[in-house]
PDB file of C-alpha atoms and ligand atoms in Angstrom:
ATOM      1  CA  MET C   1      -0.808 -15.410-106.723  1.00  0.00           C
ATOM      2  CA  THR C   2       0.895 -12.034-106.569  1.00  0.00           C
ATOM      3  CA  HIS C   3      -0.512  -9.306-104.433  1.00  0.00           C
ATOM      4  CA  PRO C   4       0.465  -5.611-104.359  1.00  0.00           C
ATOM      5  CA  PHE C   5       2.133  -4.954-100.986  1.00  0.00           C
ATOM      6  CA  ARG C   6       0.428  -2.169 -99.107  1.00  0.00           C
ATOM      7  CA  ARG C   7       2.941  -0.390 -96.883  1.00  0.00           C
ATOM      8  CA  LYS C   8       0.190   1.687 -95.273  1.00  0.00           C
ATOM      9  CA  TRP C   9      -1.159  -1.567 -93.793  1.00  0.00           C
ATOM     10  CA  GLY C  10       2.252  -2.725 -92.559  1.00  0.00           C
ATOM     11  CA  GLN C  11       2.385  -5.661 -94.935  1.00  0.00           C
ATOM     12  CA  ASN C  12       5.532  -7.722 -94.460  1.00  0.00           C
ATOM     13  CA  PHE C  13       4.789 -11.334 -95.206  1.00  0.00           C
ATOM     14  CA  LEU C  14       6.618 -14.162 -93.507  1.00  0.00           C
ATOM     15  CA  ARG C  15       8.349 -16.432 -96.006  1.00  0.00           C
ATOM     16  CA  ASP C  16      10.458 -18.835 -93.936  1.00  0.00           C
ATOM     17  CA  PRO C  17       8.860 -22.198 -93.019  1.00  0.00           C
ATOM     18  CA  ASN C  18      11.265 -22.671 -90.080  1.00  0.00           C
ATOM     19  CA  TYR C  19      10.114 -19.456 -88.421  1.00  0.00           C
ATOM     20  CA  ILE C  20       6.476 -20.274 -89.178  1.00  0.00           C
ATOM     21  CA  ARG C  21       6.994 -23.599 -87.392  1.00  0.00           C
ATOM     22  CA  LYS C  22       8.775 -21.960 -84.435  1.00  0.00           C
ATOM     23  CA  ILE C  23       5.974 -19.424 -83.961  1.00  0.00           C
ATOM     24  CA  LEU C  24       3.294 -22.122 -84.058  1.00  0.00           C
ATOM     25  CA  THR C  25       5.282 -24.237 -81.576  1.00  0.00           C
ATOM     26  CA  GLU C  26       5.215 -21.272 -79.199  1.00  0.00           C
ATOM     27  CA  LEU C  27       1.419 -21.062 -79.605  1.00  0.00           C
ATOM     28  CA  ASN C  28       1.196 -24.792 -78.789  1.00  0.00           C
ATOM     29  CA  PRO C  29      -2.213 -25.245 -80.472  1.00  0.00           C
ATOM     30  CA  GLN C  30      -4.484 -28.157 -79.499  1.00  0.00           C
ATOM     31  CA  PRO C  31      -7.074 -29.793 -81.807  1.00  0.00           C
ATOM     32  CA  GLU C  32     -10.017 -28.309 -79.858  1.00  0.00           C
ATOM     33  CA  ASP C  33      -8.648 -24.734 -79.872  1.00  0.00           C
ATOM     34  CA  THR C  34     -10.202 -21.660 -81.428  1.00  0.00           C
ATOM     35  CA  VAL C  35      -7.697 -19.053 -82.611  1.00  0.00           C
ATOM     36  CA  LEU C  36      -8.140 -15.392 -83.465  1.00  0.00           C
ATOM     37  CA  GLU C  37      -5.509 -14.399 -86.011  1.00  0.00           C
ATOM     38  CA  ILE C  38      -4.810 -10.701 -86.385  1.00  0.00           C
ATOM     39  CA  GLY C  39      -3.807  -9.785 -89.952  1.00  0.00           C
ATOM     40  CA  PRO C  40      -3.495 -13.163 -91.724  1.00  0.00           C
ATOM     41  CA  GLY C  41      -2.066 -11.499 -94.831  1.00  0.00           C
ATOM     42  CA  ASP C  42      -1.623 -14.115 -97.527  1.00  0.00           C
ATOM     43  CA  GLY C  43      -1.955 -16.898 -94.969  1.00  0.00           C
ATOM     44  CA  ALA C  44       1.645 -17.850 -94.078  1.00  0.00           C
ATOM     45  CA  LEU C  45       0.719 -18.681 -90.466  1.00  0.00           C
ATOM     46  CA  THR C  46      -2.970 -19.345 -91.129  1.00  0.00           C
ATOM     47  CA  PHE C  47      -2.595 -22.229 -93.569  1.00  0.00           C
ATOM     48  CA  ALA C  48       0.060 -23.928 -91.440  1.00  0.00           C
ATOM     49  CA  LEU C  49      -2.135 -23.591 -88.341  1.00  0.00           C
ATOM     50  CA  ALA C  50      -5.451 -24.702 -89.888  1.00  0.00           C
ATOM     51  CA  PRO C  51      -4.859 -28.498 -89.670  1.00  0.00           C
ATOM     52  CA  LEU C  52      -3.798 -28.186 -86.019  1.00  0.00           C
ATOM     53  CA  VAL C  53      -6.883 -26.494 -84.520  1.00  0.00           C
ATOM     54  CA  SER C  54     -10.670 -26.529 -84.585  1.00  0.00           C
ATOM     55  CA  THR C  55     -11.338 -23.000 -85.898  1.00  0.00           C
ATOM     56  CA  ILE C  56      -9.443 -19.877 -86.945  1.00  0.00           C
ATOM     57  CA  HIS C  57     -11.124 -16.478 -87.079  1.00  0.00           C
ATOM     58  CA  ALA C  58      -8.815 -14.465 -89.326  1.00  0.00           C
ATOM     59  CA  VAL C  59      -9.404 -10.692 -89.241  1.00  0.00           C
ATOM     60  CA  GLU C  60      -7.856  -8.854 -92.199  1.00  0.00           C
ATOM     61  CA  ILE C  61      -8.353  -5.252 -93.344  1.00  0.00           C
ATOM     62  CA  ASP C  62      -7.153  -5.598 -96.966  1.00  0.00           C
ATOM     63  CA  PRO C  63     -10.099  -6.544 -99.236  1.00  0.00           C
ATOM     64  CA  LEU C  64      -7.798  -8.067-101.871  1.00  0.00           C
ATOM     65  CA  LEU C  65      -6.208 -10.409 -99.342  1.00  0.00           C
ATOM     66  CA  VAL C  66      -9.628 -11.255 -97.906  1.00  0.00           C
ATOM     67  CA  LYS C  67     -10.853 -12.250-101.342  1.00  0.00           C
ATOM     68  CA  GLN C  68      -7.761 -14.361-101.970  1.00  0.00           C
ATOM     69  CA  LEU C  69      -7.998 -16.057 -98.550  1.00  0.00           C
ATOM     70  CA  LYS C  70     -11.715 -16.790 -98.929  1.00  0.00           C
ATOM     71  CA  ARG C  71     -11.077 -18.466-102.238  1.00  0.00           C
ATOM     72  CA  THR C  72      -8.326 -20.742-100.971  1.00  0.00           C
ATOM     73  CA  ALA C  73      -8.967 -21.275 -97.244  1.00  0.00           C
ATOM     74  CA  PRO C  74     -10.039 -24.635 -95.837  1.00  0.00           C
ATOM     75  CA  LYS C  75     -13.456 -24.749 -94.124  1.00  0.00           C
ATOM     76  CA  ASN C  76     -12.201 -24.160 -90.569  1.00  0.00           C
ATOM     77  CA  ILE C  77     -10.777 -20.734 -91.469  1.00  0.00           C
ATOM     78  CA  HIS C  78     -13.377 -18.030 -91.007  1.00  0.00           C
ATOM     79  CA  VAL C  79     -12.091 -14.973 -92.879  1.00  0.00           C
ATOM     80  CA  ILE C  80     -13.436 -11.652 -91.594  1.00  0.00           C
ATOM     81  CA  GLU C  81     -12.904  -8.391 -93.481  1.00  0.00           C
ATOM     82  CA  GLU C  82     -12.557  -5.808 -90.729  1.00  0.00           C
ATOM     83  CA  ASP C  83     -10.206  -3.405 -88.994  1.00  0.00           C
ATOM     84  CA  ILE C  84      -9.049  -5.347 -85.931  1.00  0.00           C
ATOM     85  CA  LEU C  85      -9.542  -2.225 -83.808  1.00  0.00           C
ATOM     86  CA  ASN C  86     -13.279  -2.377 -84.602  1.00  0.00           C
ATOM     87  CA  PHE C  87     -13.580  -6.127 -84.170  1.00  0.00           C
ATOM     88  CA  ASP C  88     -15.600  -7.142 -81.094  1.00  0.00           C
ATOM     89  CA  LEU C  89     -13.503  -9.727 -79.228  1.00  0.00           C
ATOM     90  CA  ASP C  90     -16.588 -10.666 -77.222  1.00  0.00           C
ATOM     91  CA  SER C  91     -18.284 -11.871 -80.406  1.00  0.00           C
ATOM     92  CA  LEU C  92     -16.112 -14.996 -80.142  1.00  0.00           C
ATOM     93  CA  THR C  93     -17.619 -17.677 -77.939  1.00  0.00           C
ATOM     94  CA  GLY C  94     -15.612 -19.549 -75.318  1.00  0.00           C
ATOM     95  CA  ASP C  95     -11.869 -19.316 -74.697  1.00  0.00           C
ATOM     96  CA  PHE C  96      -9.585 -18.559 -77.592  1.00  0.00           C
ATOM     97  CA  LEU C  97      -5.919 -18.102 -78.425  1.00  0.00           C
ATOM     98  CA  ILE C  98      -4.554 -15.057 -80.245  1.00  0.00           C
ATOM     99  CA  LEU C  99      -1.918 -15.166 -82.961  1.00  0.00           C
ATOM    100  CA  GLY C 100      -0.554 -12.255 -84.958  1.00  0.00           C
ATOM    101  CA  ASN C 101       2.390 -10.994 -86.911  1.00  0.00           C
ATOM    102  CA  LEU C 102       1.276  -7.471 -86.115  1.00  0.00           C
ATOM    103  CA  PRO C 103       1.325  -4.588 -88.615  1.00  0.00           C
ATOM    104  CA  TYR C 104       4.041  -2.218 -87.307  1.00  0.00           C
ATOM    105  CA  TYR C 105       1.987   0.954 -87.566  1.00  0.00           C
ATOM    106  CA  LEU C 106      -0.706  -0.395 -85.254  1.00  0.00           C
ATOM    107  CA  THR C 107       1.206  -2.521 -82.724  1.00  0.00           C
ATOM    108  CA  THR C 108       0.515  -0.464 -79.606  1.00  0.00           C
ATOM    109  CA  PRO C 109      -3.244   0.091 -80.169  1.00  0.00           C
ATOM    110  CA  ILE C 110      -3.689  -3.630 -80.940  1.00  0.00           C
ATOM    111  CA  ILE C 111      -1.829  -4.611 -77.782  1.00  0.00           C
ATOM    112  CA  PHE C 112      -3.931  -2.207 -75.710  1.00  0.00           C
ATOM    113  CA  LYS C 113      -7.075  -3.742 -77.202  1.00  0.00           C
ATOM    114  CA  VAL C 114      -5.879  -7.276 -76.432  1.00  0.00           C
ATOM    115  CA  ILE C 115      -4.943  -6.546 -72.798  1.00  0.00           C
ATOM    116  CA  ASN C 116      -8.284  -4.878 -72.187  1.00  0.00           C
ATOM    117  CA  ASN C 117     -10.010  -8.207 -72.728  1.00  0.00           C
ATOM    118  CA  ASP C 118      -9.376 -11.298 -70.634  1.00  0.00           C
ATOM    119  CA  ARG C 119     -11.365 -13.941 -72.474  1.00  0.00           C
ATOM    120  CA  TRP C 120      -8.342 -15.265 -74.363  1.00  0.00           C
ATOM    121  CA  ALA C 121      -6.037 -17.848 -72.836  1.00  0.00           C
ATOM    122  CA  ARG C 122      -2.707 -17.122 -74.542  1.00  0.00           C
ATOM    123  CA  ALA C 123      -1.422 -14.729 -77.193  1.00  0.00           C
ATOM    124  CA  VAL C 124       1.640 -15.173 -79.394  1.00  0.00           C
ATOM    125  CA  LEU C 125       2.553 -11.974 -81.202  1.00  0.00           C
ATOM    126  CA  MET C 126       5.358 -10.863 -83.445  1.00  0.00           C
ATOM    127  CA  VAL C 127       6.355  -7.229 -82.932  1.00  0.00           C
ATOM    128  CA  GLN C 128       9.301  -4.976 -83.798  1.00  0.00           C
ATOM    129  CA  GLN C 129      12.268  -5.822 -81.623  1.00  0.00           C
ATOM    130  CA  GLU C 130      12.313  -2.381 -80.027  1.00  0.00           C
ATOM    131  CA  VAL C 131       8.624  -2.591 -79.067  1.00  0.00           C
ATOM    132  CA  GLY C 132       9.123  -6.110 -77.705  1.00  0.00           C
ATOM    133  CA  ALA C 133      11.993  -4.853 -75.541  1.00  0.00           C
ATOM    134  CA  ARG C 134       9.806  -2.069 -74.149  1.00  0.00           C
ATOM    135  CA  ILE C 135       6.916  -4.423 -73.421  1.00  0.00           C
ATOM    136  CA  THR C 136       9.073  -6.919 -71.533  1.00  0.00           C
ATOM    137  CA  SER C 137      11.450  -4.454 -69.842  1.00  0.00           C
ATOM    138  CA  PRO C 138      11.809  -4.661 -66.057  1.00  0.00           C
ATOM    139  CA  PRO C 139      11.662  -1.412 -64.023  1.00  0.00           C
ATOM    140  CA  GLY C 140      14.792   0.698 -63.634  1.00  0.00           C
ATOM    141  CA  ASN C 141      15.421   0.809 -67.339  1.00  0.00           C
ATOM    142  CA  ARG C 142      15.379   3.715 -69.800  1.00  0.00           C
ATOM    143  CA  ILE C 143      12.965   1.887 -72.104  1.00  0.00           C
ATOM    144  CA  TYR C 144      10.580   0.956 -69.273  1.00  0.00           C
ATOM    145  CA  GLY C 145       7.438   3.076 -69.604  1.00  0.00           C
ATOM    146  CA  ARG C 146       3.664   3.218 -69.892  1.00  0.00           C
ATOM    147  CA  LEU C 147       3.472   0.348 -72.399  1.00  0.00           C
ATOM    148  CA  SER C 148       5.621  -1.900 -70.153  1.00  0.00           C
ATOM    149  CA  VAL C 149       3.506  -1.137 -67.078  1.00  0.00           C
ATOM    150  CA  MET C 150       0.154  -1.584 -68.807  1.00  0.00           C
ATOM    151  CA  VAL C 151       1.069  -4.894 -70.467  1.00  0.00           C
ATOM    152  CA  GLN C 152       2.707  -6.241 -67.296  1.00  0.00           C
ATOM    153  CA  THR C 153      -0.321  -5.208 -65.226  1.00  0.00           C
ATOM    154  CA  TYR C 154      -2.776  -7.247 -67.220  1.00  0.00           C
ATOM    155  CA  THR C 155      -0.578 -10.050 -68.516  1.00  0.00           C
ATOM    156  CA  ALA C 156       2.434 -12.212 -67.766  1.00  0.00           C
ATOM    157  CA  VAL C 157       4.701 -11.563 -70.716  1.00  0.00           C
ATOM    158  CA  ASN C 158       7.683 -13.475 -72.135  1.00  0.00           C
ATOM    159  CA  SER C 159      10.069 -12.742 -74.966  1.00  0.00           C
ATOM    160  CA  HIS C 160      11.018 -15.832 -77.017  1.00  0.00           C
ATOM    161  CA  PHE C 161      13.172 -15.353 -80.105  1.00  0.00           C
ATOM    162  CA  LYS C 162      14.297 -12.816 -82.640  1.00  0.00           C
ATOM    163  CA  VAL C 163      13.065 -12.979 -86.243  1.00  0.00           C
ATOM    164  CA  PRO C 164      15.484 -11.379 -88.726  1.00  0.00           C
ATOM    165  CA  SER C 165      14.083  -8.879 -91.234  1.00  0.00           C
ATOM    166  CA  THR C 166      15.449 -11.054 -94.088  1.00  0.00           C
ATOM    167  CA  VAL C 167      12.675 -13.677 -93.718  1.00  0.00           C
ATOM    168  CA  PHE C 168       9.934 -11.223 -94.749  1.00  0.00           C
ATOM    169  CA  GLN C 169       8.742 -10.007 -98.114  1.00  0.00           C
ATOM    170  CA  PRO C 170       9.084  -7.092 -98.540  1.00  0.00           C
ATOM    171  CA  LYS C 171      11.977  -6.820 -96.083  1.00  0.00           C
ATOM    172  CA  PRO C 172      11.168  -4.443 -93.194  1.00  0.00           C
ATOM    173  CA  LYS C 173      13.766  -1.984 -91.859  1.00  0.00           C
ATOM    174  CA  VAL C 174      14.071  -3.685 -88.471  1.00  0.00           C
ATOM    175  CA  ASP C 175      14.160  -7.154 -86.928  1.00  0.00           C
ATOM    176  CA  SER C 176      11.206  -8.562 -85.012  1.00  0.00           C
ATOM    177  CA  VAL C 177      10.714 -10.591 -81.877  1.00  0.00           C
ATOM    178  CA  VAL C 178       8.094 -13.141 -80.847  1.00  0.00           C
ATOM    179  CA  ILE C 179       6.494 -12.556 -77.466  1.00  0.00           C
ATOM    180  CA  SER C 180       3.739 -14.375 -75.601  1.00  0.00           C
ATOM    181  CA  LEU C 181       1.171 -13.059 -73.159  1.00  0.00           C
ATOM    182  CA  ARG C 182      -1.141 -14.725 -70.640  1.00  0.00           C
ATOM    183  CA  PRO C 183      -3.848 -12.803 -68.785  1.00  0.00           C
ATOM    184  CA  ARG C 184      -3.080 -12.217 -65.091  1.00  0.00           C
ATOM    185  CA  SER C 185      -5.938 -12.595 -62.664  1.00  0.00           C
ATOM    186  CA  ASN C 186      -5.567  -9.147 -61.114  1.00  0.00           C
ATOM    187  CA  HIS C 187      -8.463  -7.222 -59.822  1.00  0.00           C
ATOM    188  CA  ILE C 188      -8.316  -3.567 -60.776  1.00  0.00           C
ATOM    189  CA  SER C 189     -11.371  -1.758 -59.395  1.00  0.00           C
ATOM    190  CA  ASN C 190     -11.127   1.184 -61.750  1.00  0.00           C
ATOM    191  CA  ARG C 191      -9.207   0.489 -64.954  1.00  0.00           C
ATOM    192  CA  GLU C 192      -9.615   4.008 -66.243  1.00  0.00           C
ATOM    193  CA  TYR C 193      -8.200   5.527 -63.053  1.00  0.00           C
ATOM    194  CA  HIS C 194      -5.290   3.063 -63.093  1.00  0.00           C
ATOM    195  CA  HIS C 195      -4.532   3.975 -66.704  1.00  0.00           C
ATOM    196  CA  ASP C 196      -4.693   7.710 -65.932  1.00  0.00           C
ATOM    197  CA  ILE C 197      -2.269   7.328 -63.001  1.00  0.00           C
ATOM    198  CA  VAL C 198       0.281   5.460 -65.110  1.00  0.00           C
ATOM    199  CA  LYS C 199      -0.047   7.968 -67.941  1.00  0.00           C
ATOM    200  CA  LEU C 200       0.313  10.920 -65.581  1.00  0.00           C
ATOM    201  CA  ALA C 201       3.390   9.447 -63.870  1.00  0.00           C
ATOM    202  CA  PHE C 202       5.191   8.827 -67.177  1.00  0.00           C
ATOM    203  CA  SER C 203       4.117  12.132 -68.731  1.00  0.00           C
ATOM    204  CA  GLN C 204       7.060  13.657 -66.826  1.00  0.00           C
ATOM    205  CA  ARG C 205       9.285  10.668 -66.255  1.00  0.00           C
ATOM    206  CA  ARG C 206      12.216  12.617 -64.757  1.00  0.00           C
ATOM    207  CA  LYS C 207      10.045  14.034 -61.986  1.00  0.00           C
ATOM    208  CA  LYS C 208       9.600  12.444 -58.580  1.00  0.00           C
ATOM    209  CA  LEU C 209       6.164  10.976 -57.977  1.00  0.00           C
ATOM    210  CA  LYS C 210       5.372  13.445 -55.173  1.00  0.00           C
ATOM    211  CA  ASN C 211       5.346  16.090 -57.911  1.00  0.00           C
ATOM    212  CA  THR C 212       3.247  14.228 -60.474  1.00  0.00           C
ATOM    213  CA  LEU C 213       1.070  11.891 -58.388  1.00  0.00           C
ATOM    214  CA  GLY C 214       1.040  13.925 -55.157  1.00  0.00           C
ATOM    215  CA  ASP C 215      -2.767  14.185 -55.104  1.00  0.00           C
ATOM    216  CA  HIS C 216      -3.157  10.468 -55.743  1.00  0.00           C
ATOM    217  CA  LEU C 217      -0.940   9.173 -52.928  1.00  0.00           C
ATOM    218  CA  ASN C 218      -2.245   8.752 -49.399  1.00  0.00           C
ATOM    219  CA  PRO C 219       0.267   9.699 -46.629  1.00  0.00           C
ATOM    220  CA  GLY C 220       1.599   6.145 -46.305  1.00  0.00           C
ATOM    221  CA  LEU C 221       2.154   5.747 -50.028  1.00  0.00           C
ATOM    222  CA  LEU C 222       3.613   9.231 -50.332  1.00  0.00           C
ATOM    223  CA  GLU C 223       6.233   8.106 -47.818  1.00  0.00           C
ATOM    224  CA  ILE C 224       7.032   4.961 -49.853  1.00  0.00           C
ATOM    225  CA  TYR C 225       6.871   6.277 -53.402  1.00  0.00           C
ATOM    226  CA  GLY C 226       7.062  10.097 -53.194  1.00  0.00           C
ATOM    227  CA  ASP C 227      10.805  10.375 -53.821  1.00  0.00           C
ATOM    228  CA  GLN C 228      10.897   7.734 -56.550  1.00  0.00           C
ATOM    229  CA  ARG C 229      10.618   8.238 -60.305  1.00  0.00           C
ATOM    230  CA  PRO C 230       8.028   6.318 -62.335  1.00  0.00           C
ATOM    231  CA  GLU C 231      10.564   4.044 -64.018  1.00  0.00           C
ATOM    232  CA  GLN C 232      11.519   2.637 -60.576  1.00  0.00           C
ATOM    233  CA  LEU C 233       8.013   1.302 -59.889  1.00  0.00           C
ATOM    234  CA  SER C 234       6.825  -2.150 -60.936  1.00  0.00           C
ATOM    235  CA  ALA C 235       3.410  -2.819 -62.465  1.00  0.00           C
ATOM    236  CA  ASP C 236       2.330  -4.108 -59.037  1.00  0.00           C
ATOM    237  CA  ASP C 237       3.420  -0.832 -57.367  1.00  0.00           C
ATOM    238  CA  PHE C 238       1.174   1.106 -59.757  1.00  0.00           C
ATOM    239  CA  MET C 239      -1.676  -1.262 -58.876  1.00  0.00           C
ATOM    240  CA  VAL C 240      -1.148  -0.547 -55.159  1.00  0.00           C
ATOM    241  CA  ILE C 241      -1.366   3.187 -55.902  1.00  0.00           C
ATOM    242  CA  SER C 242      -4.528   2.938 -57.994  1.00  0.00           C
ATOM    243  CA  GLU C 243      -6.251   0.614 -55.492  1.00  0.00           C
ATOM    244  CA  ASN C 244      -5.585   3.120 -52.690  1.00  0.00           C
ATOM    245  CA  ASN C 245      -6.995   6.218 -54.316  1.00  0.00           C
ATOM    246  CA  PRO C 246      -7.161   8.802 -51.484  1.00  0.00           C
ATOM    247  CA  VAL C 247     -10.094  10.616 -53.081  1.00  0.00           C
ATOM    248  CA  GLY C 248     -12.135   7.408 -53.324  1.00  0.00           C
TER     249      GLY C 248
HETATM  250  N1  SAM K 301       0.237 -12.861 -91.012  1.00  0.00           N
HETATM  251  C1  SAM K 301       0.894 -12.540 -92.261  1.00  0.00           C
HETATM  252  C2  SAM K 301       2.322 -13.049 -92.247  1.00  0.00           C
HETATM  253  O1  SAM K 301       2.823 -13.329 -91.143  1.00  0.00           O
HETATM  254  O2  SAM K 301       2.900 -13.176 -93.315  1.00  0.00           O
HETATM  255  C3  SAM K 301       0.866 -11.016 -92.530  1.00  0.00           C
HETATM  256  C4  SAM K 301       1.511 -10.139 -91.495  1.00  0.00           C
HETATM  257  S1  SAM K 301       1.664  -8.435 -91.958  1.00  0.00           S
HETATM  258  C5  SAM K 301       3.008  -7.931 -90.904  1.00  0.00           C
HETATM  259  C6  SAM K 301       0.269  -7.636 -91.144  1.00  0.00           C
HETATM  260  C7  SAM K 301      -1.083  -7.935 -91.728  1.00  0.00           C
HETATM  261  O3  SAM K 301      -2.070  -7.182 -90.984  1.00  0.00           O
HETATM  262  C8  SAM K 301      -1.262  -7.522 -93.174  1.00  0.00           C
HETATM  263  O4  SAM K 301      -1.884  -8.558 -93.886  1.00  0.00           O
HETATM  264  C9  SAM K 301      -2.172  -6.285 -93.124  1.00  0.00           C
HETATM  265  O5  SAM K 301      -2.969  -6.109 -94.278  1.00  0.00           O
HETATM  266  C10 SAM K 301      -3.000  -6.594 -91.893  1.00  0.00           C
HETATM  267  N2  SAM K 301      -3.560  -5.408 -91.251  1.00  0.00           N
HETATM  268  C11 SAM K 301      -3.037  -4.153 -91.206  1.00  0.00           C
HETATM  269  N3  SAM K 301      -3.828  -3.328 -90.509  1.00  0.00           N
HETATM  270  C12 SAM K 301      -4.882  -4.086 -90.089  1.00  0.00           C
HETATM  271  C13 SAM K 301      -6.039  -3.779 -89.316  1.00  0.00           C
HETATM  272  N4  SAM K 301      -6.263  -2.558 -88.838  1.00  0.00           N
HETATM  273  N5  SAM K 301      -6.929  -4.778 -89.071  1.00  0.00           N
HETATM  274  C14 SAM K 301      -6.711  -6.039 -89.562  1.00  0.00           C
HETATM  275  N6  SAM K 301      -5.628  -6.368 -90.293  1.00  0.00           N
HETATM  276  C15 SAM K 301      -4.723  -5.408 -90.545  1.00  0.00           C
END
């Protein structure tokens, strides 16, 4: 059935069975697994995944696609019409996997939502190549920034393979990449404070940290990090700073 493509919802549907297979292989689904799929679209990944797992919760914002999916989906696909940013991840019981060919316009907010929850066991996401490079970048790199630090703080992230723009309909302007995330078992006492520190440091990325984070570094840490710039610090360095807040 034909469906009007809605650019405002970042609709680029995957059309190549080889890439669908490769993405699902990366997810490595088991028969007992529950999967949350973000933006199932017209079901390219969803229908291929359904026979391999116990349950799929597929959250889609477009009412037309929801209607189409509900009509055709096998019983283990639970189609939910909702904006993923409003969807309560804690409404899912037990562990779950996350799968998503993410809508471009919402990639960063969705990733922030995902990393703020640690109930999922593994996430396989397709993102624009440039965003994937930023997420996985090591320190000391021009593209290393707030997104890299935040994702690498809460997850272990890997980049797998490129997906050319030609395998989508309609064809997007840029290529994509498939990445996977696993929650890290870090303890961050104050997530909000940690986030504020990282944001503050990168708000003036050419400045040395003694100038941006001066008030947040105790004398020992000022000695270590004061003359460095934010892009030189790893996610773990930022954790050390936020766990040693001099003002308590
Ligand atoms: N999974 C399908 C595929 O691979 O062919 C579609 C991927 S398409 C890049 C992104 C999908 O996310 C679209 O179906 C779009 O309607 C949906 N979407 C966009 N914004 C959304 C939101 N805020 N919440 C849930 N789904 C959304």
